[in-house]
PDB file of C-alpha atoms in Angstrom:
ATOM      1  CA  MET Z   9      -2.237 -12.432  28.839  1.00 50.00           C
ATOM      2  CA  LEU Z  10      -1.461  -9.067  30.441  1.00 57.00           C
ATOM      3  CA  LEU Z  11       2.058  -9.240  29.049  1.00 56.00           C
ATOM      4  CA  TRP Z  12       0.805  -9.682  25.511  1.00 54.00           C
ATOM      5  CA  VAL Z  13      -1.679  -6.830  25.922  1.00 58.00           C
ATOM      6  CA  VAL Z  14       1.312  -4.640  26.796  1.00 61.00           C
ATOM      7  CA  VAL Z  15       3.277  -6.116  23.880  1.00 56.00           C
ATOM      8  CA  PHE Z  16       0.477  -5.362  21.440  1.00 55.00           C
ATOM      9  CA  GLY Z  17       0.203  -1.824  22.800  1.00 61.00           C
ATOM     10  CA  ILE Z  18       3.912  -1.209  22.227  1.00 60.00           C
ATOM     11  CA  TYR Z  19       3.733  -2.815  18.808  1.00 55.00           C
ATOM     12  CA  ALA Z  20       0.720  -0.742  17.796  1.00 58.00           C
ATOM     13  CA  ARG Z  21       2.341   2.478  19.023  1.00 60.00           C
ATOM     14  CA  LEU Z  22       5.573   1.818  17.156  1.00 59.00           C
ATOM     15  CA  ALA Z  23       3.850   0.618  13.993  1.00 56.00           C
ATOM     16  CA  LYS Z  24       1.587   3.661  13.940  1.00 55.00           C
ATOM     17  CA  GLN Z  25       4.522   6.000  14.541  1.00 57.00           C
ATOM     18  CA  ALA Z  26       6.632   4.266  11.888  1.00 53.00           C
ATOM     19  CA  ALA Z  27       3.803   4.303   9.363  1.00 50.00           C
ATOM     20  CA  VAL Z  28       3.245   8.010   9.939  1.00 51.00           C
ATOM     21  CA  VAL Z  29       6.971   8.703   9.573  1.00 50.00           C
ATOM     22  CA  ILE Z  30       7.405   6.648   6.429  1.00 48.00           C
ATOM     23  CA  LEU Z  31       4.390   8.169   4.688  1.00 48.00           C
ATOM     24  CA  MET Z  32       4.981  11.826   5.534  1.00 47.00           C
ATOM     25  CA  ASP Z  33       6.787  13.729   2.815  1.00 47.00           C
ATOM     26  CA  SER Z  34       8.866  15.596   5.384  1.00 45.00           C
ATOM     27  CA  TYR Z  35      10.371  12.286   6.590  1.00 60.00           C
ATOM     28  CA  GLN Z  36      11.041  10.852   3.158  1.00 69.00           C
ATOM     29  CA  TYR Z  37      14.342  11.369   1.417  1.00 73.00           C
ATOM     30  CA  GLU Z  38      13.488  13.318  -1.699  1.00 78.00           C
ATOM     31  CA  ARG Z  39      15.484  10.995  -3.982  1.00 80.00           C
ATOM     32  CA  ALA Z  40      13.978   7.834  -2.500  1.00 81.00           C
ATOM     33  CA  THR Z  41      10.360   8.473  -1.572  1.00 84.00           C
ATOM     34  CA  VAL Z  42       7.990   5.553  -1.102  1.00 85.00           C
ATOM     35  CA  ALA Z  43       6.255   6.421  -4.379  1.00 86.00           C
ATOM     36  CA  SER Z  44       9.524   6.496  -6.325  1.00 90.00           C
ATOM     37  CA  VAL Z  45      10.949   3.223  -4.982  1.00 92.00           C
ATOM     38  CA  VAL Z  46       7.635   1.435  -5.605  1.00 91.00           C
ATOM     39  CA  ALA Z  47       7.667   2.806  -9.168  1.00 91.00           C
ATOM     40  CA  PHE Z  48      11.342   1.689  -9.515  1.00 93.00           C
ATOM     41  CA  ARG Z  49      12.448   5.265 -10.290  1.00 93.00           C
ATOM     42  CA  ALA Z  50      14.320   6.114  -7.082  1.00 93.00           C
ATOM     43  CA  ALA Z  51      17.974   7.012  -6.909  1.00 92.00           C
ATOM     44  CA  THR Z  52      20.554   4.331  -6.306  1.00 93.00           C
ATOM     45  CA  PRO Z  53      21.626   2.775  -3.979  1.00 92.00           C
ATOM     46  CA  PHE Z  54      18.159   3.154  -2.430  1.00 92.00           C
ATOM     47  CA  GLN Z  55      16.411   1.525  -5.393  1.00 94.00           C
ATOM     48  CA  TYR Z  56      18.542  -1.596  -5.028  1.00 95.00           C
ATOM     49  CA  ARG Z  57      16.678  -2.312  -1.762  1.00 94.00           C
ATOM     50  CA  VAL Z  58      13.757  -3.493  -3.803  1.00 96.00           C
ATOM     51  CA  LEU Z  59      12.179  -6.420  -1.947  1.00 97.00           C
ATOM     52  CA  VAL Z  60       9.317  -4.644  -0.150  1.00 95.00           C
ATOM     53  CA  PRO Z  61       8.760  -2.035  -2.909  1.00 94.00           C
ATOM     54  CA  ALA Z  62       8.471  -4.869  -5.433  1.00 95.00           C
ATOM     55  CA  VAL Z  63       5.830  -6.629  -3.333  1.00 94.00           C
ATOM     56  CA  ILE Z  64       3.875  -3.388  -2.942  1.00 92.00           C
ATOM     57  CA  HIS Z  65       4.213  -2.714  -6.674  1.00 92.00           C
ATOM     58  CA  TRP Z  66       2.872  -6.172  -7.532  1.00 92.00           C
ATOM     59  CA  VAL Z  67      -0.042  -5.957  -5.094  1.00 91.00           C
ATOM     60  CA  ALA Z  68      -0.978  -2.448  -6.253  1.00 88.00           C
ATOM     61  CA  ALA Z  69      -0.754  -3.507  -9.897  1.00 86.00           C
ATOM     62  CA  HIS Z  70      -3.369  -6.178  -9.211  1.00 81.00           C
ATOM     63  CA  GLY Z  71      -5.734  -3.616  -7.724  1.00 74.00           C
ATOM     64  CA  HIS Z  72      -5.498  -4.660  -4.093  1.00 70.00           C
ATOM     65  CA  GLY Z  73      -5.011  -1.272  -2.457  1.00 70.00           C
ATOM     66  CA  ASP Z  74      -3.520   2.171  -2.815  1.00 79.00           C
ATOM     67  CA  LEU Z  75       0.074   3.093  -2.055  1.00 80.00           C
ATOM     68  CA  ARG Z  76      -0.587   4.647   1.348  1.00 77.00           C
ATOM     69  CA  ARG Z  77      -2.473   1.668   2.739  1.00 82.00           C
ATOM     70  CA  LEU Z  78      -0.016  -0.845   1.301  1.00 87.00           C
ATOM     71  CA  ALA Z  79       3.020   0.984   2.690  1.00 84.00           C
ATOM     72  CA  ASP Z  80       1.236   1.244   6.043  1.00 81.00           C
ATOM     73  CA  ALA Z  81       0.561  -2.509   5.999  1.00 86.00           C
ATOM     74  CA  ALA Z  82       4.173  -3.225   5.041  1.00 89.00           C
ATOM     75  CA  VAL Z  83       5.414  -1.366   8.131  1.00 85.00           C
ATOM     76  CA  TRP Z  84       3.059  -3.284  10.424  1.00 85.00           C
ATOM     77  CA  ILE Z  85       3.990  -6.645   8.932  1.00 91.00           C
ATOM     78  CA  SER Z  86       7.706  -5.800   9.059  1.00 91.00           C
ATOM     79  CA  LEU Z  87       7.541  -4.948  12.737  1.00 87.00           C
ATOM     80  CA  LEU Z  88       5.608  -8.113  13.497  1.00 89.00           C
ATOM     81  CA  ALA Z  89       8.348 -10.031  11.642  1.00 95.00           C
ATOM     82  CA  VAL Z  90      10.987  -8.289  13.771  1.00 94.00           C
ATOM     83  CA  LEU Z  91       9.176  -9.366  16.931  1.00 91.00           C
ATOM     84  CA  GLY Z  92       8.765 -12.956  15.745  1.00 95.00           C
ATOM     85  CA  CYS Z  93      12.332 -13.338  14.504  1.00 97.00           C
ATOM     86  CA  PHE Z  94      13.817 -11.802  17.655  1.00 97.00           C
ATOM     87  CA  LEU Z  95      11.724 -14.240  19.689  1.00 96.00           C
ATOM     88  CA  ALA Z  96      13.104 -17.131  17.608  1.00 97.00           C
ATOM     89  CA  LEU Z  97      16.652 -15.855  18.138  1.00 98.00           C
ATOM     90  CA  LEU Z  98      16.187 -15.564  21.898  1.00 97.00           C
ATOM     91  CA  ARG Z  99      14.839 -19.130  21.957  1.00 97.00           C
ATOM     92  CA  CYS Z 100      18.289 -20.311  20.859  1.00 97.00           C
ATOM     93  CA  PHE Z 101      19.628 -19.109  24.212  1.00 97.00           C
ATOM     94  CA  LEU Z 102      16.718 -18.915  26.663  1.00 95.00           C
ATOM     95  CA  PRO Z 103      13.690 -20.943  27.743  1.00 94.00           C
ATOM     96  CA  PHE Z 104      10.442 -20.109  25.989  1.00 92.00           C
ATOM     97  CA  GLY Z 105       8.981 -18.201  28.935  1.00 90.00           C
ATOM     98  CA  LEU Z 106      11.907 -15.814  29.281  1.00 91.00           C
ATOM     99  CA  SER Z 107      12.101 -15.406  25.514  1.00 94.00           C
ATOM    100  CA  VAL Z 108       8.467 -14.313  25.434  1.00 90.00           C
ATOM    101  CA  VAL Z 109       9.140 -11.827  28.211  1.00 87.00           C
ATOM    102  CA  PHE Z 110      12.239 -10.280  26.621  1.00 91.00           C
ATOM    103  CA  ALA Z 111      11.377 -10.376  22.901  1.00 91.00           C
ATOM    104  CA  PRO Z 112       9.068  -7.306  23.001  1.00 87.00           C
ATOM    105  CA  THR Z 113      11.905  -5.108  24.284  1.00 88.00           C
ATOM    106  CA  ILE Z 114      13.121  -4.673  20.718  1.00 91.00           C
ATOM    107  CA  LEU Z 115      10.035  -2.651  19.793  1.00 85.00           C
ATOM    108  CA  PRO Z 116      10.417   0.322  22.168  1.00 82.00           C
ATOM    109  CA  VAL Z 117      14.176   0.375  21.519  1.00 86.00           C
ATOM    110  CA  LEU Z 118      13.592   0.589  17.765  1.00 86.00           C
ATOM    111  CA  TRP Z 119      10.970   3.272  18.355  1.00 80.00           C
ATOM    112  CA  TRP Z 120      13.425   5.183  20.541  1.00 78.00           C
ATOM    113  CA  ASP Z 121      16.324   5.089  18.085  1.00 78.00           C
ATOM    114  CA  HIS Z 122      14.146   5.849  15.068  1.00 77.00           C
ATOM    115  CA  THR Z 123      12.021   8.678  16.403  1.00 72.00           C
ATOM    116  CA  GLN Z 124      13.211  10.092  19.722  1.00 63.00           C
ATOM    117  CA  ILE Z 125      16.953  10.748  19.408  1.00 60.00           C
ATOM    118  CA  GLY Z 126      19.236  12.083  16.699  1.00 60.00           C
ATOM    119  CA  THR Z 127      18.349  14.632  14.054  1.00 58.00           C
ATOM    120  CA  ASP Z 128      17.462  12.909  10.761  1.00 59.00           C
ATOM    121  CA  HIS Z 129      14.529  10.507  11.141  1.00 62.00           C
ATOM    122  CA  PHE Z 130      14.241   9.156   7.630  1.00 69.00           C
ATOM    123  CA  LEU Z 131      12.703   5.695   7.417  1.00 75.00           C
ATOM    124  CA  TYR Z 132      12.826   3.298   4.493  1.00 85.00           C
ATOM    125  CA  LEU Z 133      10.766   0.236   3.657  1.00 89.00           C
ATOM    126  CA  SER Z 134      13.875  -1.933   3.930  1.00 93.00           C
ATOM    127  CA  ASP Z 135      14.834  -0.905   7.479  1.00 92.00           C
ATOM    128  CA  PHE Z 136      12.696  -3.151   9.683  1.00 93.00           C
ATOM    129  CA  PRO Z 137      12.816  -6.196   7.356  1.00 96.00           C
ATOM    130  CA  ALA Z 138      16.634  -5.989   7.508  1.00 97.00           C
ATOM    131  CA  VAL Z 139      16.475  -6.441  11.296  1.00 97.00           C
ATOM    132  CA  ALA Z 140      14.119  -9.389  10.926  1.00 97.00           C
ATOM    133  CA  PHE Z 141      16.327 -11.047   8.293  1.00 98.00           C
ATOM    134  CA  LEU Z 142      19.433 -10.631  10.452  1.00 98.00           C
ATOM    135  CA  ALA Z 143      17.706 -12.252  13.442  1.00 98.00           C
ATOM    136  CA  LEU Z 144      16.318 -15.055  11.291  1.00 98.00           C
ATOM    137  CA  GLY Z 145      19.630 -15.668   9.527  1.00 98.00           C
ATOM    138  CA  ILE Z 146      21.554 -15.904  12.801  1.00 98.00           C
ATOM    139  CA  THR Z 147      18.898 -18.266  14.182  1.00 98.00           C
ATOM    140  CA  LEU Z 148      19.330 -20.567  11.176  1.00 98.00           C
ATOM    141  CA  LEU Z 149      23.123 -20.440  11.544  1.00 96.00           C
ATOM    142  CA  LEU Z 150      22.854 -21.405  15.203  1.00 96.00           C
ATOM    143  CA  LYS Z 151      20.639 -24.334  14.239  1.00 95.00           C
ATOM    144  CA  ARG Z 152      22.962 -25.224  11.326  1.00 94.00           C
ATOM    145  CA  ARG Z 153      20.132 -25.142   8.824  1.00 96.00           C
ATOM    146  CA  TYR Z 154      22.335 -23.963   6.016  1.00 95.00           C
ATOM    147  CA  GLY Z 155      19.929 -24.653   3.166  1.00 95.00           C
ATOM    148  CA  TRP Z 156      17.310 -22.319   4.624  1.00 97.00           C
ATOM    149  CA  PHE Z 157      20.037 -19.880   5.655  1.00 97.00           C
ATOM    150  CA  TYR Z 158      21.240 -19.424   2.075  1.00 98.00           C
ATOM    151  CA  LEU Z 159      17.696 -18.798   0.883  1.00 98.00           C
ATOM    152  CA  VAL Z 160      17.207 -16.169   3.591  1.00 98.00           C
ATOM    153  CA  PHE Z 161      20.611 -14.680   2.744  1.00 98.00           C
ATOM    154  CA  VAL Z 162      19.654 -14.079  -0.889  1.00 98.00           C
ATOM    155  CA  VAL Z 163      16.231 -12.627  -0.030  1.00 98.00           C
ATOM    156  CA  ALA Z 164      17.836 -10.431   2.650  1.00 98.00           C
ATOM    157  CA  THR Z 165      20.300  -9.123   0.056  1.00 98.00           C
ATOM    158  CA  VAL Z 166      17.447  -8.167  -2.252  1.00 97.00           C
ATOM    159  CA  ASN Z 167      16.021  -6.269   0.712  1.00 97.00           C
ATOM    160  CA  ARG Z 168      19.280  -4.485   1.616  1.00 96.00           C
ATOM    161  CA  GLU Z 169      22.971  -4.953   0.985  1.00 95.00           C
ATOM    162  CA  THR Z 170      23.738  -5.011   4.729  1.00 95.00           C
ATOM    163  CA  SER Z 171      22.906  -8.731   4.534  1.00 97.00           C
ATOM    164  CA  ILE Z 172      26.685  -9.163   4.264  1.00 96.00           C
ATOM    165  CA  LEU Z 173      26.676  -8.792   8.054  1.00 97.00           C
ATOM    166  CA  LEU Z 174      25.260 -12.322   8.152  1.00 98.00           C
ATOM    167  CA  THR Z 175      28.625 -13.465   6.808  1.00 97.00           C
ATOM    168  CA  VAL Z 176      30.331 -11.535   9.596  1.00 97.00           C
ATOM    169  CA  ALA Z 177      28.013 -13.312  12.048  1.00 97.00           C
ATOM    170  CA  PHE Z 178      28.873 -16.682  10.556  1.00 97.00           C
ATOM    171  CA  LEU Z 179      32.628 -16.037  10.728  1.00 96.00           C
ATOM    172  CA  ALA Z 180      32.396 -14.696  14.276  1.00 96.00           C
ATOM    173  CA  MET Z 181      30.505 -17.737  15.570  1.00 95.00           C
ATOM    174  CA  ALA Z 182      32.222 -20.444  13.507  1.00 93.00           C
ATOM    175  CA  TYR Z 183      35.869 -19.363  13.653  1.00 91.00           C
ATOM    176  CA  GLY Z 184      37.877 -21.934  15.590  1.00 86.00           C
ATOM    177  CA  ARG Z 185      34.907 -24.273  15.742  1.00 86.00           C
ATOM    178  CA  GLU Z 186      34.638 -25.311  12.111  1.00 86.00           C
ATOM    179  CA  PRO Z 187      37.405 -26.772   9.954  1.00 90.00           C
ATOM    180  CA  LEU Z 188      39.158 -23.966   8.095  1.00 91.00           C
ATOM    181  CA  ARG Z 189      38.220 -25.416   4.713  1.00 93.00           C
ATOM    182  CA  ARG Z 190      34.525 -25.524   5.600  1.00 93.00           C
ATOM    183  CA  LEU Z 191      34.690 -22.029   7.094  1.00 94.00           C
ATOM    184  CA  ALA Z 192      36.322 -20.642   3.951  1.00 95.00           C
ATOM    185  CA  GLY Z 193      33.864 -22.516   1.702  1.00 95.00           C
ATOM    186  CA  HIS Z 194      30.797 -21.086   3.423  1.00 95.00           C
ATOM    187  CA  ALA Z 195      32.258 -17.582   3.521  1.00 96.00           C
ATOM    188  CA  ALA Z 196      33.157 -17.765  -0.166  1.00 97.00           C
ATOM    189  CA  ALA Z 197      29.698 -19.060  -1.082  1.00 97.00           C
ATOM    190  CA  GLN Z 198      28.023 -16.226   0.810  1.00 97.00           C
ATOM    191  CA  ALA Z 199      30.331 -13.633  -0.726  1.00 97.00           C
ATOM    192  CA  ALA Z 200      29.620 -15.018  -4.189  1.00 97.00           C
ATOM    193  CA  LEU Z 201      25.863 -14.949  -3.644  1.00 97.00           C
ATOM    194  CA  TRP Z 202      26.097 -11.383  -2.344  1.00 97.00           C
ATOM    195  CA  VAL Z 203      28.142 -10.238  -5.351  1.00 97.00           C
ATOM    196  CA  VAL Z 204      25.867 -11.963  -7.861  1.00 97.00           C
ATOM    197  CA  THR Z 205      22.683 -10.630  -6.247  1.00 97.00           C
ATOM    198  CA  THR Z 206      23.904  -7.047  -5.846  1.00 96.00           C
ATOM    199  CA  SER Z 207      25.338  -7.094  -9.388  1.00 96.00           C
ATOM    200  CA  ALA Z 208      21.986  -8.249 -10.765  1.00 96.00           C
ATOM    201  CA  LEU Z 209      20.285  -5.375  -8.929  1.00 96.00           C
ATOM    202  CA  ARG Z 210      22.795  -2.879 -10.281  1.00 95.00           C
ATOM    203  CA  HIS Z 211      22.166  -4.196 -13.791  1.00 95.00           C
ATOM    204  CA  ALA Z 212      18.383  -4.083 -13.340  1.00 95.00           C
ATOM    205  CA  PHE Z 213      18.491  -0.423 -12.287  1.00 95.00           C
ATOM    206  CA  ALA Z 214      21.457   0.715 -14.364  1.00 93.00           C
ATOM    207  CA  ASP Z 215      19.446   3.590 -15.829  1.00 93.00           C
ATOM    208  CA  ASN Z 216      18.349   5.004 -12.469  1.00 93.00           C
ATOM    209  CA  PRO Z 217      20.004   8.193 -11.225  1.00 91.00           C
ATOM    210  CA  GLY Z 218      22.133   8.152  -8.118  1.00 87.00           C
ATOM    211  CA  ALA Z 219      25.502   7.236  -6.662  1.00 81.00           C
ATOM    212  CA  GLY Z 220      25.450   3.575  -7.593  1.00 81.00           C
ATOM    213  CA  THR Z 221      26.525   0.852  -5.159  1.00 82.00           C
ATOM    214  CA  TYR Z 222      26.992   3.208  -2.217  1.00 83.00           C
ATOM    215  CA  GLU Z 223      27.221   6.861  -1.239  1.00 85.00           C
ATOM    216  CA  LEU Z 224      30.487   7.939   0.355  1.00 86.00           C
ATOM    217  CA  HIS Z 225      29.821   9.875   3.563  1.00 88.00           C
ATOM    218  CA  LEU Z 226      33.295   9.654   5.096  1.00 90.00           C
ATOM    219  CA  TRP Z 227      34.169  13.347   4.898  1.00 91.00           C
ATOM    220  CA  GLY Z 228      30.785  14.485   6.164  1.00 90.00           C
ATOM    221  CA  ASN Z 229      30.976  12.028   9.062  1.00 86.00           C
ATOM    222  CA  LEU Z 230      34.477  13.197   9.941  1.00 93.00           C
ATOM    223  CA  GLU Z 231      33.165  16.760  10.112  1.00 91.00           C
ATOM    224  CA  LEU Z 232      30.229  15.684  12.275  1.00 84.00           C
ATOM    225  CA  THR Z 233      32.610  13.821  14.579  1.00 86.00           C
ATOM    226  CA  ARG Z 234      34.752  16.945  14.873  1.00 89.00           C
ATOM    227  CA  GLN Z 235      31.655  18.964  15.768  1.00 86.00           C
ATOM    228  CA  ILE Z 236      30.644  16.428  18.422  1.00 81.00           C
ATOM    229  CA  LEU Z 237      34.113  16.430  19.998  1.00 82.00           C
ATOM    230  CA  LEU Z 238      34.155  20.246  20.052  1.00 82.00           C
ATOM    231  CA  GLY Z 239      30.638  20.452  21.445  1.00 78.00           C
ATOM    232  CA  ALA Z 240      29.332  22.201  18.344  1.00 73.00           C
ATOM    233  CA  ASN Z 241      26.697  19.540  17.590  1.00 69.00           C
ATOM    234  CA  THR Z 242      25.073  19.033  20.965  1.00 70.00           C
ATOM    235  CA  MET Z 243      21.993  17.212  19.658  1.00 72.00           C
ATOM    236  CA  LEU Z 244      23.925  14.411  17.961  1.00 71.00           C
ATOM    237  CA  GLY Z 245      26.489  14.400  20.759  1.00 71.00           C
ATOM    238  CA  ALA Z 246      23.714  13.865  23.296  1.00 73.00           C
ATOM    239  CA  ALA Z 247      22.035  11.211  21.149  1.00 74.00           C
ATOM    240  CA  MET Z 248      25.003   8.866  20.809  1.00 78.00           C
ATOM    241  CA  PRO Z 249      25.139   7.846  24.517  1.00 80.00           C
ATOM    242  CA  LEU Z 250      21.392   7.154  24.335  1.00 81.00           C
ATOM    243  CA  LEU Z 251      21.747   4.828  21.344  1.00 85.00           C
ATOM    244  CA  PHE Z 252      20.013   1.436  21.700  1.00 88.00           C
ATOM    245  CA  GLY Z 253      18.083   2.826  24.635  1.00 84.00           C
ATOM    246  CA  GLY Z 254      21.282   2.576  26.670  1.00 87.00           C
ATOM    247  CA  ALA Z 255      21.063  -1.244  26.572  1.00 91.00           C
ATOM    248  CA  TYR Z 256      24.804  -1.468  25.833  1.00 92.00           C
ATOM    249  CA  ALA Z 257      25.531  -0.338  29.404  1.00 92.00           C
ATOM    250  CA  ILE Z 258      24.677  -3.727  30.898  1.00 92.00           C
ATOM    251  CA  VAL Z 259      26.317  -5.877  28.202  1.00 95.00           C
ATOM    252  CA  PRO Z 260      29.615  -6.358  30.162  1.00 95.00           C
ATOM    253  CA  PHE Z 261      27.806  -7.924  33.145  1.00 94.00           C
ATOM    254  CA  PHE Z 262      27.609 -11.715  33.645  1.00 93.00           C
ATOM    255  CA  TRP Z 263      30.125 -12.065  30.815  1.00 93.00           C
ATOM    256  CA  SER Z 264      31.370 -15.524  31.791  1.00 92.00           C
ATOM    257  CA  ARG Z 265      27.843 -16.895  32.169  1.00 92.00           C
ATOM    258  CA  ARG Z 266      26.684 -15.981  28.674  1.00 91.00           C
ATOM    259  CA  SER Z 267      26.767 -18.064  25.517  1.00 91.00           C
ATOM    260  CA  THR Z 268      30.016 -17.836  23.573  1.00 93.00           C
ATOM    261  CA  GLU Z 269      28.057 -17.434  20.336  1.00 95.00           C
ATOM    262  CA  ALA Z 270      26.140 -14.444  21.705  1.00 96.00           C
ATOM    263  CA  LYS Z 271      29.338 -12.782  22.857  1.00 96.00           C
ATOM    264  CA  ARG Z 272      31.065 -13.434  19.532  1.00 96.00           C
ATOM    265  CA  LEU Z 273      28.159 -11.822  17.711  1.00 97.00           C
ATOM    266  CA  LEU Z 274      29.160  -8.546  19.350  1.00 97.00           C
ATOM    267  CA  TRP Z 275      31.884  -8.315  16.691  1.00 96.00           C
ATOM    268  CA  LEU Z 276      29.121  -7.153  14.365  1.00 97.00           C
ATOM    269  CA  VAL Z 277      28.832  -3.915  16.329  1.00 97.00           C
ATOM    270  CA  PRO Z 278      32.272  -2.405  15.583  1.00 96.00           C
ATOM    271  CA  VAL Z 279      32.136  -3.832  12.058  1.00 97.00           C
ATOM    272  CA  GLU Z 280      28.841  -2.072  11.334  1.00 96.00           C
ATOM    273  CA  PHE Z 281      29.996   1.171  12.941  1.00 95.00           C
ATOM    274  CA  ALA Z 282      33.159   1.088  10.823  1.00 95.00           C
ATOM    275  CA  ILE Z 283      31.305   0.372   7.582  1.00 95.00           C
ATOM    276  CA  MET Z 284      28.667   3.014   8.244  1.00 94.00           C
ATOM    277  CA  PHE Z 285      31.284   5.646   8.987  1.00 93.00           C
ATOM    278  CA  PHE Z 286      32.233   5.363   5.318  1.00 94.00           C
ATOM    279  CA  VAL Z 287      28.882   4.756   3.594  1.00 92.00           C
ATOM    280  CA  GLY Z 288      26.207   5.807   6.104  1.00 89.00           C
ATOM    281  CA  ASN Z 289      25.034   9.174   7.350  1.00 85.00           C
ATOM    282  CA  ILE Z 290      25.632   9.125  11.104  1.00 83.00           C
ATOM    283  CA  LEU Z 291      22.879  11.718  11.543  1.00 79.00           C
ATOM    284  CA  GLU Z 292      20.496   8.823  10.798  1.00 81.00           C
ATOM    285  CA  LEU Z 293      20.756   6.499  13.790  1.00 83.00           C
ATOM    286  CA  ARG Z 294      18.619   3.918  11.970  1.00 85.00           C
ATOM    287  CA  ILE Z 295      21.815   2.829  10.188  1.00 89.00           C
ATOM    288  CA  TYR Z 296      22.833   1.006  13.372  1.00 92.00           C
ATOM    289  CA  ASP Z 297      19.738  -1.216  13.563  1.00 93.00           C
ATOM    290  CA  ASP Z 298      21.781  -4.380  12.986  1.00 96.00           C
ATOM    291  CA  ALA Z 299      24.074  -3.497  15.882  1.00 96.00           C
ATOM    292  CA  LEU Z 300      20.968  -2.705  17.942  1.00 96.00           C
ATOM    293  CA  LEU Z 301      19.745  -6.282  17.483  1.00 97.00           C
ATOM    294  CA  ILE Z 302      23.017  -7.790  18.694  1.00 97.00           C
ATOM    295  CA  VAL Z 303      23.411  -5.414  21.633  1.00 97.00           C
ATOM    296  CA  LEU Z 304      19.832  -5.997  22.732  1.00 96.00           C
ATOM    297  CA  LEU Z 305      20.229  -9.777  22.418  1.00 97.00           C
ATOM    298  CA  ASN Z 306      23.173  -9.675  24.803  1.00 97.00           C
ATOM    299  CA  ALA Z 307      21.367  -7.237  27.114  1.00 95.00           C
ATOM    300  CA  CYS Z 308      18.432  -9.662  27.319  1.00 95.00           C
ATOM    301  CA  LEU Z 309      20.794 -12.511  28.160  1.00 96.00           C
ATOM    302  CA  VAL Z 310      22.315 -10.356  30.917  1.00 96.00           C
ATOM    303  CA  ALA Z 311      18.826  -9.673  32.270  1.00 93.00           C
ATOM    304  CA  ALA Z 312      18.085 -13.407  32.209  1.00 94.00           C
ATOM    305  CA  CYS Z 313      21.278 -14.090  34.188  1.00 94.00           C
ATOM    306  CA  PHE Z 314      20.207 -11.457  36.701  1.00 92.00           C
ATOM    307  CA  VAL Z 315      16.777 -13.076  37.060  1.00 88.00           C
ATOM    308  CA  ALA Z 316      18.413 -16.453  37.629  1.00 86.00           C
ATOM    309  CA  ALA Z 317      20.767 -14.974  40.235  1.00 84.00           C
ATOM    310  CA  VAL Z 318      18.000 -13.337  42.282  1.00 75.00           C
TER     311      VAL Z 318
END
């Protein structure tokens, strides 16, 4: 009971902080404010991440609340989904008791990366649901519930195009364990669903302003990297080692005693970092939330090995 009181306290703190951040004009990207994405007038590619804005739009259109309260509620529900889906993912590797103990760790780590380090603390309605969908999708892959997985995959793509990382997760875990034909078939099916879904979103918002499918940030990120290496950007340079709350530091321990699937999932980390170096703004550390989930999963498994060894 005491544990869950602490959990709720962390959850409430993070949800309140996130709600404040997402609703304050100073923390909203001017071309993709909450009001504009809910009204379907935001710039692309931000408007393509339409799942939560569409739900808020529908609820508001039926007179069930104003924008501020609905966006606030969406943040709370999204964070609760993150907690529940991370718990389900941990249950694939750990007993229920340890899963309950470790699942809440994702909340303060998200809070840390989103609000306490780095320089640009923008927050979007798609951010936390993307973490929940990744955890849920991997859980379904581990349980081989492919029918449900494909449904989650499509919905996750409507939420944010980073759902393609679920395909990376599938390939990482299944390579060498599934017949090559089946592996290629699943990967092709996921790629096709991703292309069809993202193309439909591009068509639906073809008249919106913006960059389109993605914004290229390569040259800006190269300049930021140069500044970090030369010590000219001390804030971002200091933030990077603190990413994920430092949880990555314990990931190498108990390597041989951890699940092969969990270790293979770590391939998502360099893949996401590589992709985001081209299309993400590295000033916004929220872009690494998917990697955060995988790193924290492995850190929790390390902690469980330590508990068992004591």
